[in-house]
């Protein structure tokens, strides 16, 4: 199985490292526009093989899409990262042109690939890639919900003082600081609702911390985070390549699901060898439905800025 990662920056390189270390794919290609950058990252990762025991072939190329031919999955991380004080939405004008060009180039050499989008603002970038390429909706996926859900589970684990892997929790809605919806009502610790252990006040703080999880790290690091995003992408790619059919919150195109149409937004999906194999209908309460509708309106508003690009 072959995976191409476009953009060899922190997120792309971390994704390649996790995929290689875990043996998710037999081949990983890193591509970047900066001369020698992807080649250097790939060589550095390959030099870990003897010490960590993986056999994945990792190579890097400078802007040569022919080397990506036959990719089963293509991950698009290219674009500028957030800086302190910058919202994901402010990136739209810069990153839209990059994502559109990258998607068109990879499809010339891998027409049957599944595309995973990481570039922000994610929901809008997926919508752009879908509309500009004409691909079926199951083959373009945004990984935002996987990352947001991981952060949600982390904050719950800290509040509970219990292992994050024993916690089940999901974030739906737009991948933005004000649009994501941590589903505190449905979160559980080994099958027991977390509401049995945590007060409403604590749960609200956990949800608030989750929503600004990316911005918090950007403020601390001076740039966007990369370890958790890279691992989240690898987790999603693993479910695709190995047909694991995991339930993962992903940003995908909806046509009537959750009362929304003609946008890409985070919803629970079954992810397998065909990409998005099913969108699951979680029964939301009235408050959650209202939050989801508000989130969808915000995402739809950002899509309006794409009109000039899609012409």
mmCIF file of C-alpha atoms in Angstrom:
data_model
loop_
_atom_site.group_PDB
_atom_site.id
_atom_site.type_symbol
_atom_site.label_atom_id
_atom_site.label_comp_id
_atom_site.label_asym_id
_atom_site.label_seq_id
_atom_site.Cartn_x
_atom_site.Cartn_y
_atom_site.Cartn_z
ATOM 1 C CA UNK A 1 0.000 0.000 0.000
ATOM 2 C CA UNK A 2 1.307 3.438 -0.955
ATOM 3 C CA UNK A 3 0.645 6.752 0.769
ATOM 4 C CA UNK A 4 1.671 10.168 -0.488
ATOM 5 C CA UNK A 5 1.900 13.112 1.894
ATOM 6 C CA UNK A 6 1.968 16.507 0.220
ATOM 7 C CA UNK A 7 3.685 18.972 2.506
ATOM 8 C CA UNK A 8 6.750 17.804 4.449
ATOM 9 C CA UNK A 9 6.383 20.278 7.289
ATOM 10 C CA UNK A 10 5.824 19.328 10.912
ATOM 11 C CA UNK A 11 2.422 17.674 10.435
ATOM 12 C CA UNK A 12 3.330 15.900 7.191
ATOM 13 C CA UNK A 13 6.631 14.587 8.510
ATOM 14 C CA UNK A 14 5.052 13.414 11.772
ATOM 15 C CA UNK A 15 2.340 11.631 9.808
ATOM 16 C CA UNK A 16 4.984 9.909 7.658
ATOM 17 C CA UNK A 17 6.930 8.924 10.765
ATOM 18 C CA UNK A 18 3.892 7.402 12.513
ATOM 19 C CA UNK A 19 2.755 5.548 9.378
ATOM 20 C CA UNK A 20 6.242 4.131 8.917
ATOM 21 C CA UNK A 21 6.854 3.232 12.561
ATOM 22 C CA UNK A 22 3.502 1.431 12.822
ATOM 23 C CA UNK A 23 3.885 -0.309 9.450
ATOM 24 C CA UNK A 24 0.577 1.064 8.179
ATOM 25 C CA UNK A 25 1.824 1.326 4.566
ATOM 26 C CA UNK A 26 4.591 -0.362 2.610
ATOM 27 C CA UNK A 27 5.616 2.898 0.928
ATOM 28 C CA UNK A 28 5.383 6.566 1.880
ATOM 29 C CA UNK A 29 6.250 9.440 -0.442
ATOM 30 C CA UNK A 30 6.808 12.912 0.995
ATOM 31 C CA UNK A 31 6.437 15.784 -1.483
ATOM 32 C CA UNK A 32 7.246 19.439 -0.913
ATOM 33 C CA UNK A 33 7.931 22.510 -3.044
ATOM 34 C CA UNK A 34 11.028 23.452 -1.045
ATOM 35 C CA UNK A 35 14.127 22.035 -2.706
ATOM 36 C CA UNK A 36 15.563 19.074 -0.798
ATOM 37 C CA UNK A 37 13.225 19.481 2.182
ATOM 38 C CA UNK A 38 11.108 16.355 1.671
ATOM 39 C CA UNK A 39 14.196 14.373 0.686
ATOM 40 C CA UNK A 40 15.869 15.332 3.946
ATOM 41 C CA UNK A 41 12.854 14.484 6.086
ATOM 42 C CA UNK A 42 12.443 11.125 4.338
ATOM 43 C CA UNK A 43 16.103 10.217 4.794
ATOM 44 C CA UNK A 44 15.942 11.153 8.468
ATOM 45 C CA UNK A 45 12.911 8.901 8.977
ATOM 46 C CA UNK A 46 14.520 6.012 7.060
ATOM 47 C CA UNK A 47 17.561 6.208 9.328
ATOM 48 C CA UNK A 48 15.291 5.266 12.240
ATOM 49 C CA UNK A 49 14.417 1.910 10.663
ATOM 50 C CA UNK A 50 17.206 -0.196 12.135
ATOM 51 C CA UNK A 51 16.563 1.128 15.638
ATOM 52 C CA UNK A 52 12.772 0.990 15.593
ATOM 53 C CA UNK A 53 12.299 -2.077 13.413
ATOM 54 C CA UNK A 54 10.050 -0.860 10.597
ATOM 55 C CA UNK A 55 10.320 -1.845 6.924
ATOM 56 C CA UNK A 56 8.324 0.918 5.245
ATOM 57 C CA UNK A 57 10.075 2.559 2.316
ATOM 58 C CA UNK A 58 10.091 6.346 2.752
ATOM 59 C CA UNK A 59 11.197 8.691 -0.037
ATOM 60 C CA UNK A 60 11.073 12.427 -0.617
ATOM 61 C CA UNK A 61 10.660 14.468 -3.788
ATOM 62 C CA UNK A 62 10.644 18.127 -4.701
ATOM 63 C CA UNK A 63 7.439 18.988 -6.552
ATOM 64 C CA UNK A 64 7.587 15.881 -8.780
ATOM 65 C CA UNK A 65 4.087 14.429 -8.758
ATOM 66 C CA UNK A 66 5.060 11.573 -11.068
ATOM 67 C CA UNK A 67 6.736 9.935 -8.049
ATOM 68 C CA UNK A 68 3.350 9.798 -6.314
ATOM 69 C CA UNK A 69 1.781 7.597 -9.016
ATOM 70 C CA UNK A 70 -0.364 4.734 -7.801
ATOM 71 C CA UNK A 71 -0.993 6.131 -4.331
ATOM 72 C CA UNK A 72 -3.841 4.478 -2.462
ATOM 73 C CA UNK A 73 -4.199 7.479 -0.166
ATOM 74 C CA UNK A 74 -2.971 11.053 -0.606
ATOM 75 C CA UNK A 75 -2.741 13.326 2.433
ATOM 76 C CA UNK A 76 -2.754 17.079 1.794
ATOM 77 C CA UNK A 77 -1.077 19.033 4.580
ATOM 78 C CA UNK A 78 0.329 21.810 2.406
ATOM 79 C CA UNK A 79 -0.478 25.417 3.160
ATOM 80 C CA UNK A 80 0.647 27.907 5.753
ATOM 81 C CA UNK A 81 0.180 27.000 9.428
ATOM 82 C CA UNK A 82 -1.567 29.182 11.955
ATOM 83 C CA UNK A 83 0.338 31.819 13.862
ATOM 84 C CA UNK A 84 -0.605 33.067 17.337
ATOM 85 C CA UNK A 85 -3.856 35.027 17.234
ATOM 86 C CA UNK A 86 -4.785 33.711 13.780
ATOM 87 C CA UNK A 87 -7.978 31.723 13.300
ATOM 88 C CA UNK A 88 -8.269 28.775 10.940
ATOM 89 C CA UNK A 89 -10.752 30.816 8.922
ATOM 90 C CA UNK A 90 -8.170 33.525 8.186
ATOM 91 C CA UNK A 91 -6.140 30.999 6.197
ATOM 92 C CA UNK A 92 -8.828 30.501 3.548
ATOM 93 C CA UNK A 93 -7.554 32.909 0.910
ATOM 94 C CA UNK A 94 -3.992 31.630 1.082
ATOM 95 C CA UNK A 95 -4.566 27.896 1.352
ATOM 96 C CA UNK A 96 -7.468 27.490 -1.078
ATOM 97 C CA UNK A 97 -5.331 27.922 -4.191
ATOM 98 C CA UNK A 98 -2.699 25.548 -2.822
ATOM 99 C CA UNK A 99 -5.165 22.757 -2.004
ATOM 100 C CA UNK A 100 -6.950 23.044 -5.353
ATOM 101 C CA UNK A 101 -3.678 22.783 -7.299
ATOM 102 C CA UNK A 102 -2.383 19.887 -5.215
ATOM 103 C CA UNK A 103 -5.611 17.883 -5.579
ATOM 104 C CA UNK A 104 -5.591 18.294 -9.342
ATOM 105 C CA UNK A 105 -1.923 17.282 -9.614
ATOM 106 C CA UNK A 106 -2.178 14.129 -7.499
ATOM 107 C CA UNK A 107 -5.223 12.907 -9.416
ATOM 108 C CA UNK A 108 -3.268 13.047 -12.691
ATOM 109 C CA UNK A 109 -1.055 10.247 -11.364
ATOM 110 C CA UNK A 110 -3.377 8.505 -8.876
ATOM 111 C CA UNK A 111 -6.900 8.800 -10.315
ATOM 112 C CA UNK A 112 -8.353 6.226 -7.900
ATOM 113 C CA UNK A 113 -6.828 7.600 -4.724
ATOM 114 C CA UNK A 114 -8.644 8.619 -1.560
ATOM 115 C CA UNK A 115 -7.739 12.154 -0.466
ATOM 116 C CA UNK A 116 -7.371 13.134 3.191
ATOM 117 C CA UNK A 117 -7.307 16.890 3.764
ATOM 118 C CA UNK A 118 -5.516 18.462 6.728
ATOM 119 C CA UNK A 119 -5.060 22.033 5.486
ATOM 120 C CA UNK A 120 -7.152 24.704 7.218
ATOM 121 C CA UNK A 121 -9.847 25.892 7.262
ATOM 122 C CA UNK A 122 -10.464 22.175 6.841
ATOM 123 C CA UNK A 123 -14.193 21.989 6.164
ATOM 124 C CA UNK A 124 -13.905 24.636 3.461
ATOM 125 C CA UNK A 125 -10.801 23.066 1.925
ATOM 126 C CA UNK A 126 -12.579 19.703 1.625
ATOM 127 C CA UNK A 127 -15.547 21.374 -0.028
ATOM 128 C CA UNK A 128 -13.168 23.089 -2.452
ATOM 129 C CA UNK A 129 -11.361 19.841 -3.288
ATOM 130 C CA UNK A 130 -14.657 18.035 -3.817
ATOM 131 C CA UNK A 131 -16.174 20.670 -6.082
ATOM 132 C CA UNK A 132 -13.005 21.344 -8.085
ATOM 133 C CA UNK A 133 -12.149 17.681 -8.752
ATOM 134 C CA UNK A 134 -15.628 16.167 -9.134
ATOM 135 C CA UNK A 135 -14.620 13.125 -7.095
ATOM 136 C CA UNK A 136 -17.279 11.006 -5.392
ATOM 137 C CA UNK A 137 -17.921 12.270 -1.879
ATOM 138 C CA UNK A 138 -16.634 9.084 -0.218
ATOM 139 C CA UNK A 139 -13.114 9.735 -1.528
ATOM 140 C CA UNK A 140 -12.445 13.135 0.079
ATOM 141 C CA UNK A 141 -12.153 13.198 3.877
ATOM 142 C CA UNK A 142 -11.160 15.814 6.441
ATOM 143 C CA UNK A 143 -9.413 14.493 9.532
ATOM 144 C CA UNK A 144 -10.449 17.354 11.867
ATOM 145 C CA UNK A 145 -12.903 15.377 13.982
ATOM 146 C CA UNK A 146 -10.319 12.689 14.701
ATOM 147 C CA UNK A 147 -7.952 15.317 16.095
ATOM 148 C CA UNK A 148 -10.629 17.236 18.005
ATOM 149 C CA UNK A 149 -11.976 13.999 19.510
ATOM 150 C CA UNK A 150 -8.462 13.028 20.595
ATOM 151 C CA UNK A 151 -8.060 16.359 22.355
ATOM 152 C CA UNK A 152 -11.508 15.948 23.953
ATOM 153 C CA UNK A 153 -10.557 12.522 25.302
ATOM 154 C CA UNK A 154 -7.277 13.943 26.612
ATOM 155 C CA UNK A 155 -8.995 16.713 28.570
ATOM 156 C CA UNK A 156 -11.550 14.227 29.909
ATOM 157 C CA UNK A 157 -8.751 11.905 31.004
ATOM 158 C CA UNK A 158 -7.092 14.759 32.886
ATOM 159 C CA UNK A 159 -10.361 15.694 34.581
ATOM 160 C CA UNK A 160 -11.090 12.057 35.492
ATOM 161 C CA UNK A 161 -7.475 11.141 36.223
ATOM 162 C CA UNK A 162 -8.025 8.023 34.126
ATOM 163 C CA UNK A 163 -6.312 6.705 30.940
ATOM 164 C CA UNK A 164 -7.439 8.408 27.733
ATOM 165 C CA UNK A 165 -7.664 5.030 25.989
ATOM 166 C CA UNK A 166 -10.413 3.995 28.424
ATOM 167 C CA UNK A 167 -12.505 7.002 27.408
ATOM 168 C CA UNK A 168 -14.919 7.129 24.473
ATOM 169 C CA UNK A 169 -15.823 10.627 23.305
ATOM 170 C CA UNK A 170 -16.482 12.444 20.054
ATOM 171 C CA UNK A 171 -16.463 15.955 18.624
ATOM 172 C CA UNK A 172 -18.724 16.797 15.683
ATOM 173 C CA UNK A 173 -19.450 19.997 13.754
ATOM 174 C CA UNK A 174 -17.029 22.356 12.021
ATOM 175 C CA UNK A 175 -13.295 22.127 12.686
ATOM 176 C CA UNK A 176 -13.063 25.603 14.164
ATOM 177 C CA UNK A 177 -12.600 27.190 17.586
ATOM 178 C CA UNK A 178 -16.248 28.279 17.720
ATOM 179 C CA UNK A 179 -17.895 25.618 15.551
ATOM 180 C CA UNK A 180 -16.852 22.271 17.019
ATOM 181 C CA UNK A 181 -19.268 20.453 19.343
ATOM 182 C CA UNK A 182 -17.802 18.177 22.037
ATOM 183 C CA UNK A 183 -20.579 15.704 22.862
ATOM 184 C CA UNK A 184 -20.202 15.657 26.651
ATOM 185 C CA UNK A 185 -23.587 13.950 27.087
ATOM 186 C CA UNK A 186 -22.417 10.868 25.164
ATOM 187 C CA UNK A 187 -18.854 10.639 26.528
ATOM 188 C CA UNK A 188 -18.106 7.570 28.639
ATOM 189 C CA UNK A 189 -15.413 5.949 30.763
ATOM 190 C CA UNK A 190 -15.348 2.186 30.125
ATOM 191 C CA UNK A 191 -19.015 2.313 29.185
ATOM 192 C CA UNK A 192 -20.100 4.484 32.116
ATOM 193 C CA UNK A 193 -21.262 8.025 31.255
ATOM 194 C CA UNK A 194 -18.704 10.596 32.402
ATOM 195 C CA UNK A 195 -21.617 12.554 33.836
ATOM 196 C CA UNK A 196 -21.527 9.975 36.669
ATOM 197 C CA UNK A 197 -18.070 11.234 37.649
ATOM 198 C CA UNK A 198 -17.814 14.882 36.567
ATOM 199 C CA UNK A 199 -19.987 17.867 37.389
ATOM 200 C CA UNK A 200 -21.633 19.952 34.680
ATOM 201 C CA UNK A 201 -19.230 22.780 35.501
ATOM 202 C CA UNK A 202 -16.203 20.556 34.947
ATOM 203 C CA UNK A 203 -17.651 19.144 31.738
ATOM 204 C CA UNK A 204 -18.264 22.626 30.384
ATOM 205 C CA UNK A 205 -14.635 23.525 31.090
ATOM 206 C CA UNK A 206 -13.481 20.345 29.347
ATOM 207 C CA UNK A 207 -15.600 21.254 26.308
ATOM 208 C CA UNK A 208 -14.283 24.832 26.295
ATOM 209 C CA UNK A 209 -10.669 23.647 26.558
ATOM 210 C CA UNK A 210 -11.271 21.220 23.691
ATOM 211 C CA UNK A 211 -12.656 23.923 21.430
ATOM 212 C CA UNK A 212 -9.554 26.095 21.855
ATOM 213 C CA UNK A 213 -7.189 23.133 21.999
ATOM 214 C CA UNK A 214 -5.447 24.069 18.764
ATOM 215 C CA UNK A 215 -5.264 27.772 19.594
ATOM 216 C CA UNK A 216 -3.820 26.956 23.022
ATOM 217 C CA UNK A 217 -0.979 25.014 21.442
ATOM 218 C CA UNK A 218 -0.416 27.691 18.805
ATOM 219 C CA UNK A 219 -0.021 30.246 21.584
ATOM 220 C CA UNK A 220 2.453 28.043 23.445
ATOM 221 C CA UNK A 221 4.455 26.876 20.423
ATOM 222 C CA UNK A 222 4.262 29.939 18.191
ATOM 223 C CA UNK A 223 2.915 27.775 15.363
ATOM 224 C CA UNK A 224 0.355 25.013 14.806
ATOM 225 C CA UNK A 225 0.681 21.716 16.678
ATOM 226 C CA UNK A 226 1.987 18.658 14.829
ATOM 227 C CA UNK A 227 2.335 15.526 16.972
ATOM 228 C CA UNK A 228 -1.386 14.978 17.598
ATOM 229 C CA UNK A 229 -2.451 16.135 14.099
ATOM 230 C CA UNK A 230 0.112 13.839 12.462
ATOM 231 C CA UNK A 231 -0.950 10.877 14.591
ATOM 232 C CA UNK A 232 -4.628 11.602 13.882
ATOM 233 C CA UNK A 233 -3.995 11.477 10.140
ATOM 234 C CA UNK A 234 -2.112 8.189 10.500
ATOM 235 C CA UNK A 235 -5.019 6.762 12.527
ATOM 236 C CA UNK A 236 -7.441 7.689 9.737
ATOM 237 C CA UNK A 237 -5.150 6.344 6.999
ATOM 238 C CA UNK A 238 -4.783 3.084 8.906
ATOM 239 C CA UNK A 239 -8.553 2.575 8.929
ATOM 240 C CA UNK A 240 -8.653 3.148 5.161
ATOM 241 C CA UNK A 241 -5.708 1.007 4.073
ATOM 242 C CA UNK A 242 -6.503 -1.889 6.394
ATOM 243 C CA UNK A 243 -10.284 -1.660 5.941
ATOM 244 C CA UNK A 244 -10.776 -1.409 9.695
ATOM 245 C CA UNK A 245 -14.186 0.259 9.455
ATOM 246 C CA UNK A 246 -13.530 2.347 12.529
ATOM 247 C CA UNK A 247 -16.068 4.935 13.588
ATOM 248 C CA UNK A 248 -14.232 8.240 13.284
ATOM 249 C CA UNK A 249 -15.591 11.765 13.309
ATOM 250 C CA UNK A 250 -14.570 13.206 9.930
ATOM 251 C CA UNK A 251 -15.462 16.231 7.859
ATOM 252 C CA UNK A 252 -17.356 14.907 4.841
ATOM 253 C CA UNK A 253 -19.948 16.056 2.323
ATOM 254 C CA UNK A 254 -23.495 15.771 3.646
ATOM 255 C CA UNK A 255 -26.684 15.462 1.641
ATOM 256 C CA UNK A 256 -29.503 15.616 4.147
ATOM 257 C CA UNK A 257 -27.692 14.028 7.073
ATOM 258 C CA UNK A 258 -28.250 15.940 10.302
ATOM 259 C CA UNK A 259 -30.567 18.272 8.388
ATOM 260 C CA UNK A 260 -27.769 19.791 6.280
ATOM 261 C CA UNK A 261 -26.968 19.884 2.572
ATOM 262 C CA UNK A 262 -24.132 20.967 0.283
ATOM 263 C CA UNK A 263 -21.440 21.458 2.920
ATOM 264 C CA UNK A 264 -18.594 19.443 4.391
ATOM 265 C CA UNK A 265 -18.772 19.156 8.168
ATOM 266 C CA UNK A 266 -17.709 16.811 10.943
ATOM 267 C CA UNK A 267 -19.999 13.831 11.514
ATOM 268 C CA UNK A 268 -19.439 10.257 12.755
ATOM 269 C CA UNK A 269 -18.385 8.020 9.857
ATOM 270 C CA UNK A 270 -17.396 4.427 9.207
ATOM 271 C CA UNK A 271 -14.008 4.590 7.487
ATOM 272 C CA UNK A 272 -12.793 1.651 5.391
ATOM 273 C CA UNK A 273 -11.140 0.736 2.112
ATOM 274 C CA UNK A 274 -13.641 2.827 0.139
ATOM 275 C CA UNK A 275 -13.098 5.889 2.286
ATOM 276 C CA UNK A 276 -16.334 7.085 3.845
ATOM 277 C CA UNK A 277 -18.473 3.956 3.849
ATOM 278 C CA UNK A 278 -21.309 5.211 6.036
ATOM 279 C CA UNK A 279 -22.413 8.317 7.913
ATOM 280 C CA UNK A 280 -23.900 7.325 11.245
ATOM 281 C CA UNK A 281 -27.037 8.993 12.560
ATOM 282 C CA UNK A 282 -26.438 9.812 16.215
ATOM 283 C CA UNK A 283 -29.627 10.965 17.925
ATOM 284 C CA UNK A 284 -28.855 14.499 19.076
ATOM 285 C CA UNK A 285 -30.957 16.296 21.661
ATOM 286 C CA UNK A 286 -32.516 19.684 20.916
ATOM 287 C CA UNK A 287 -29.571 21.660 22.289
ATOM 288 C CA UNK A 288 -27.055 19.634 20.253
ATOM 289 C CA UNK A 289 -29.185 19.988 17.128
ATOM 290 C CA UNK A 290 -29.227 23.759 17.574
ATOM 291 C CA UNK A 291 -25.453 23.863 18.035
ATOM 292 C CA UNK A 292 -24.951 21.723 14.942
ATOM 293 C CA UNK A 293 -27.208 23.966 12.846
ATOM 294 C CA UNK A 294 -25.281 27.027 14.061
ATOM 295 C CA UNK A 295 -21.975 25.329 13.242
ATOM 296 C CA UNK A 296 -23.231 24.426 9.754
ATOM 297 C CA UNK A 297 -24.283 28.042 9.121
ATOM 298 C CA UNK A 298 -20.772 29.218 10.001
ATOM 299 C CA UNK A 299 -19.153 26.653 7.708
ATOM 300 C CA UNK A 300 -21.544 27.546 4.886
ATOM 301 C CA UNK A 301 -20.644 31.208 5.312
ATOM 302 C CA UNK A 302 -16.947 30.444 4.836
ATOM 303 C CA UNK A 303 -17.724 28.489 1.684
ATOM 304 C CA UNK A 304 -19.095 31.655 0.119
ATOM 305 C CA UNK A 305 -15.533 32.969 -0.047
ATOM 306 C CA UNK A 306 -14.673 30.134 -2.436
ATOM 307 C CA UNK A 307 -16.971 31.296 -5.235
ATOM 308 C CA UNK A 308 -14.271 33.203 -7.092
ATOM 309 C CA UNK A 309 -11.885 30.243 -6.848
ATOM 310 C CA UNK A 310 -14.366 27.690 -8.122
ATOM 311 C CA UNK A 311 -15.306 29.721 -11.203
#
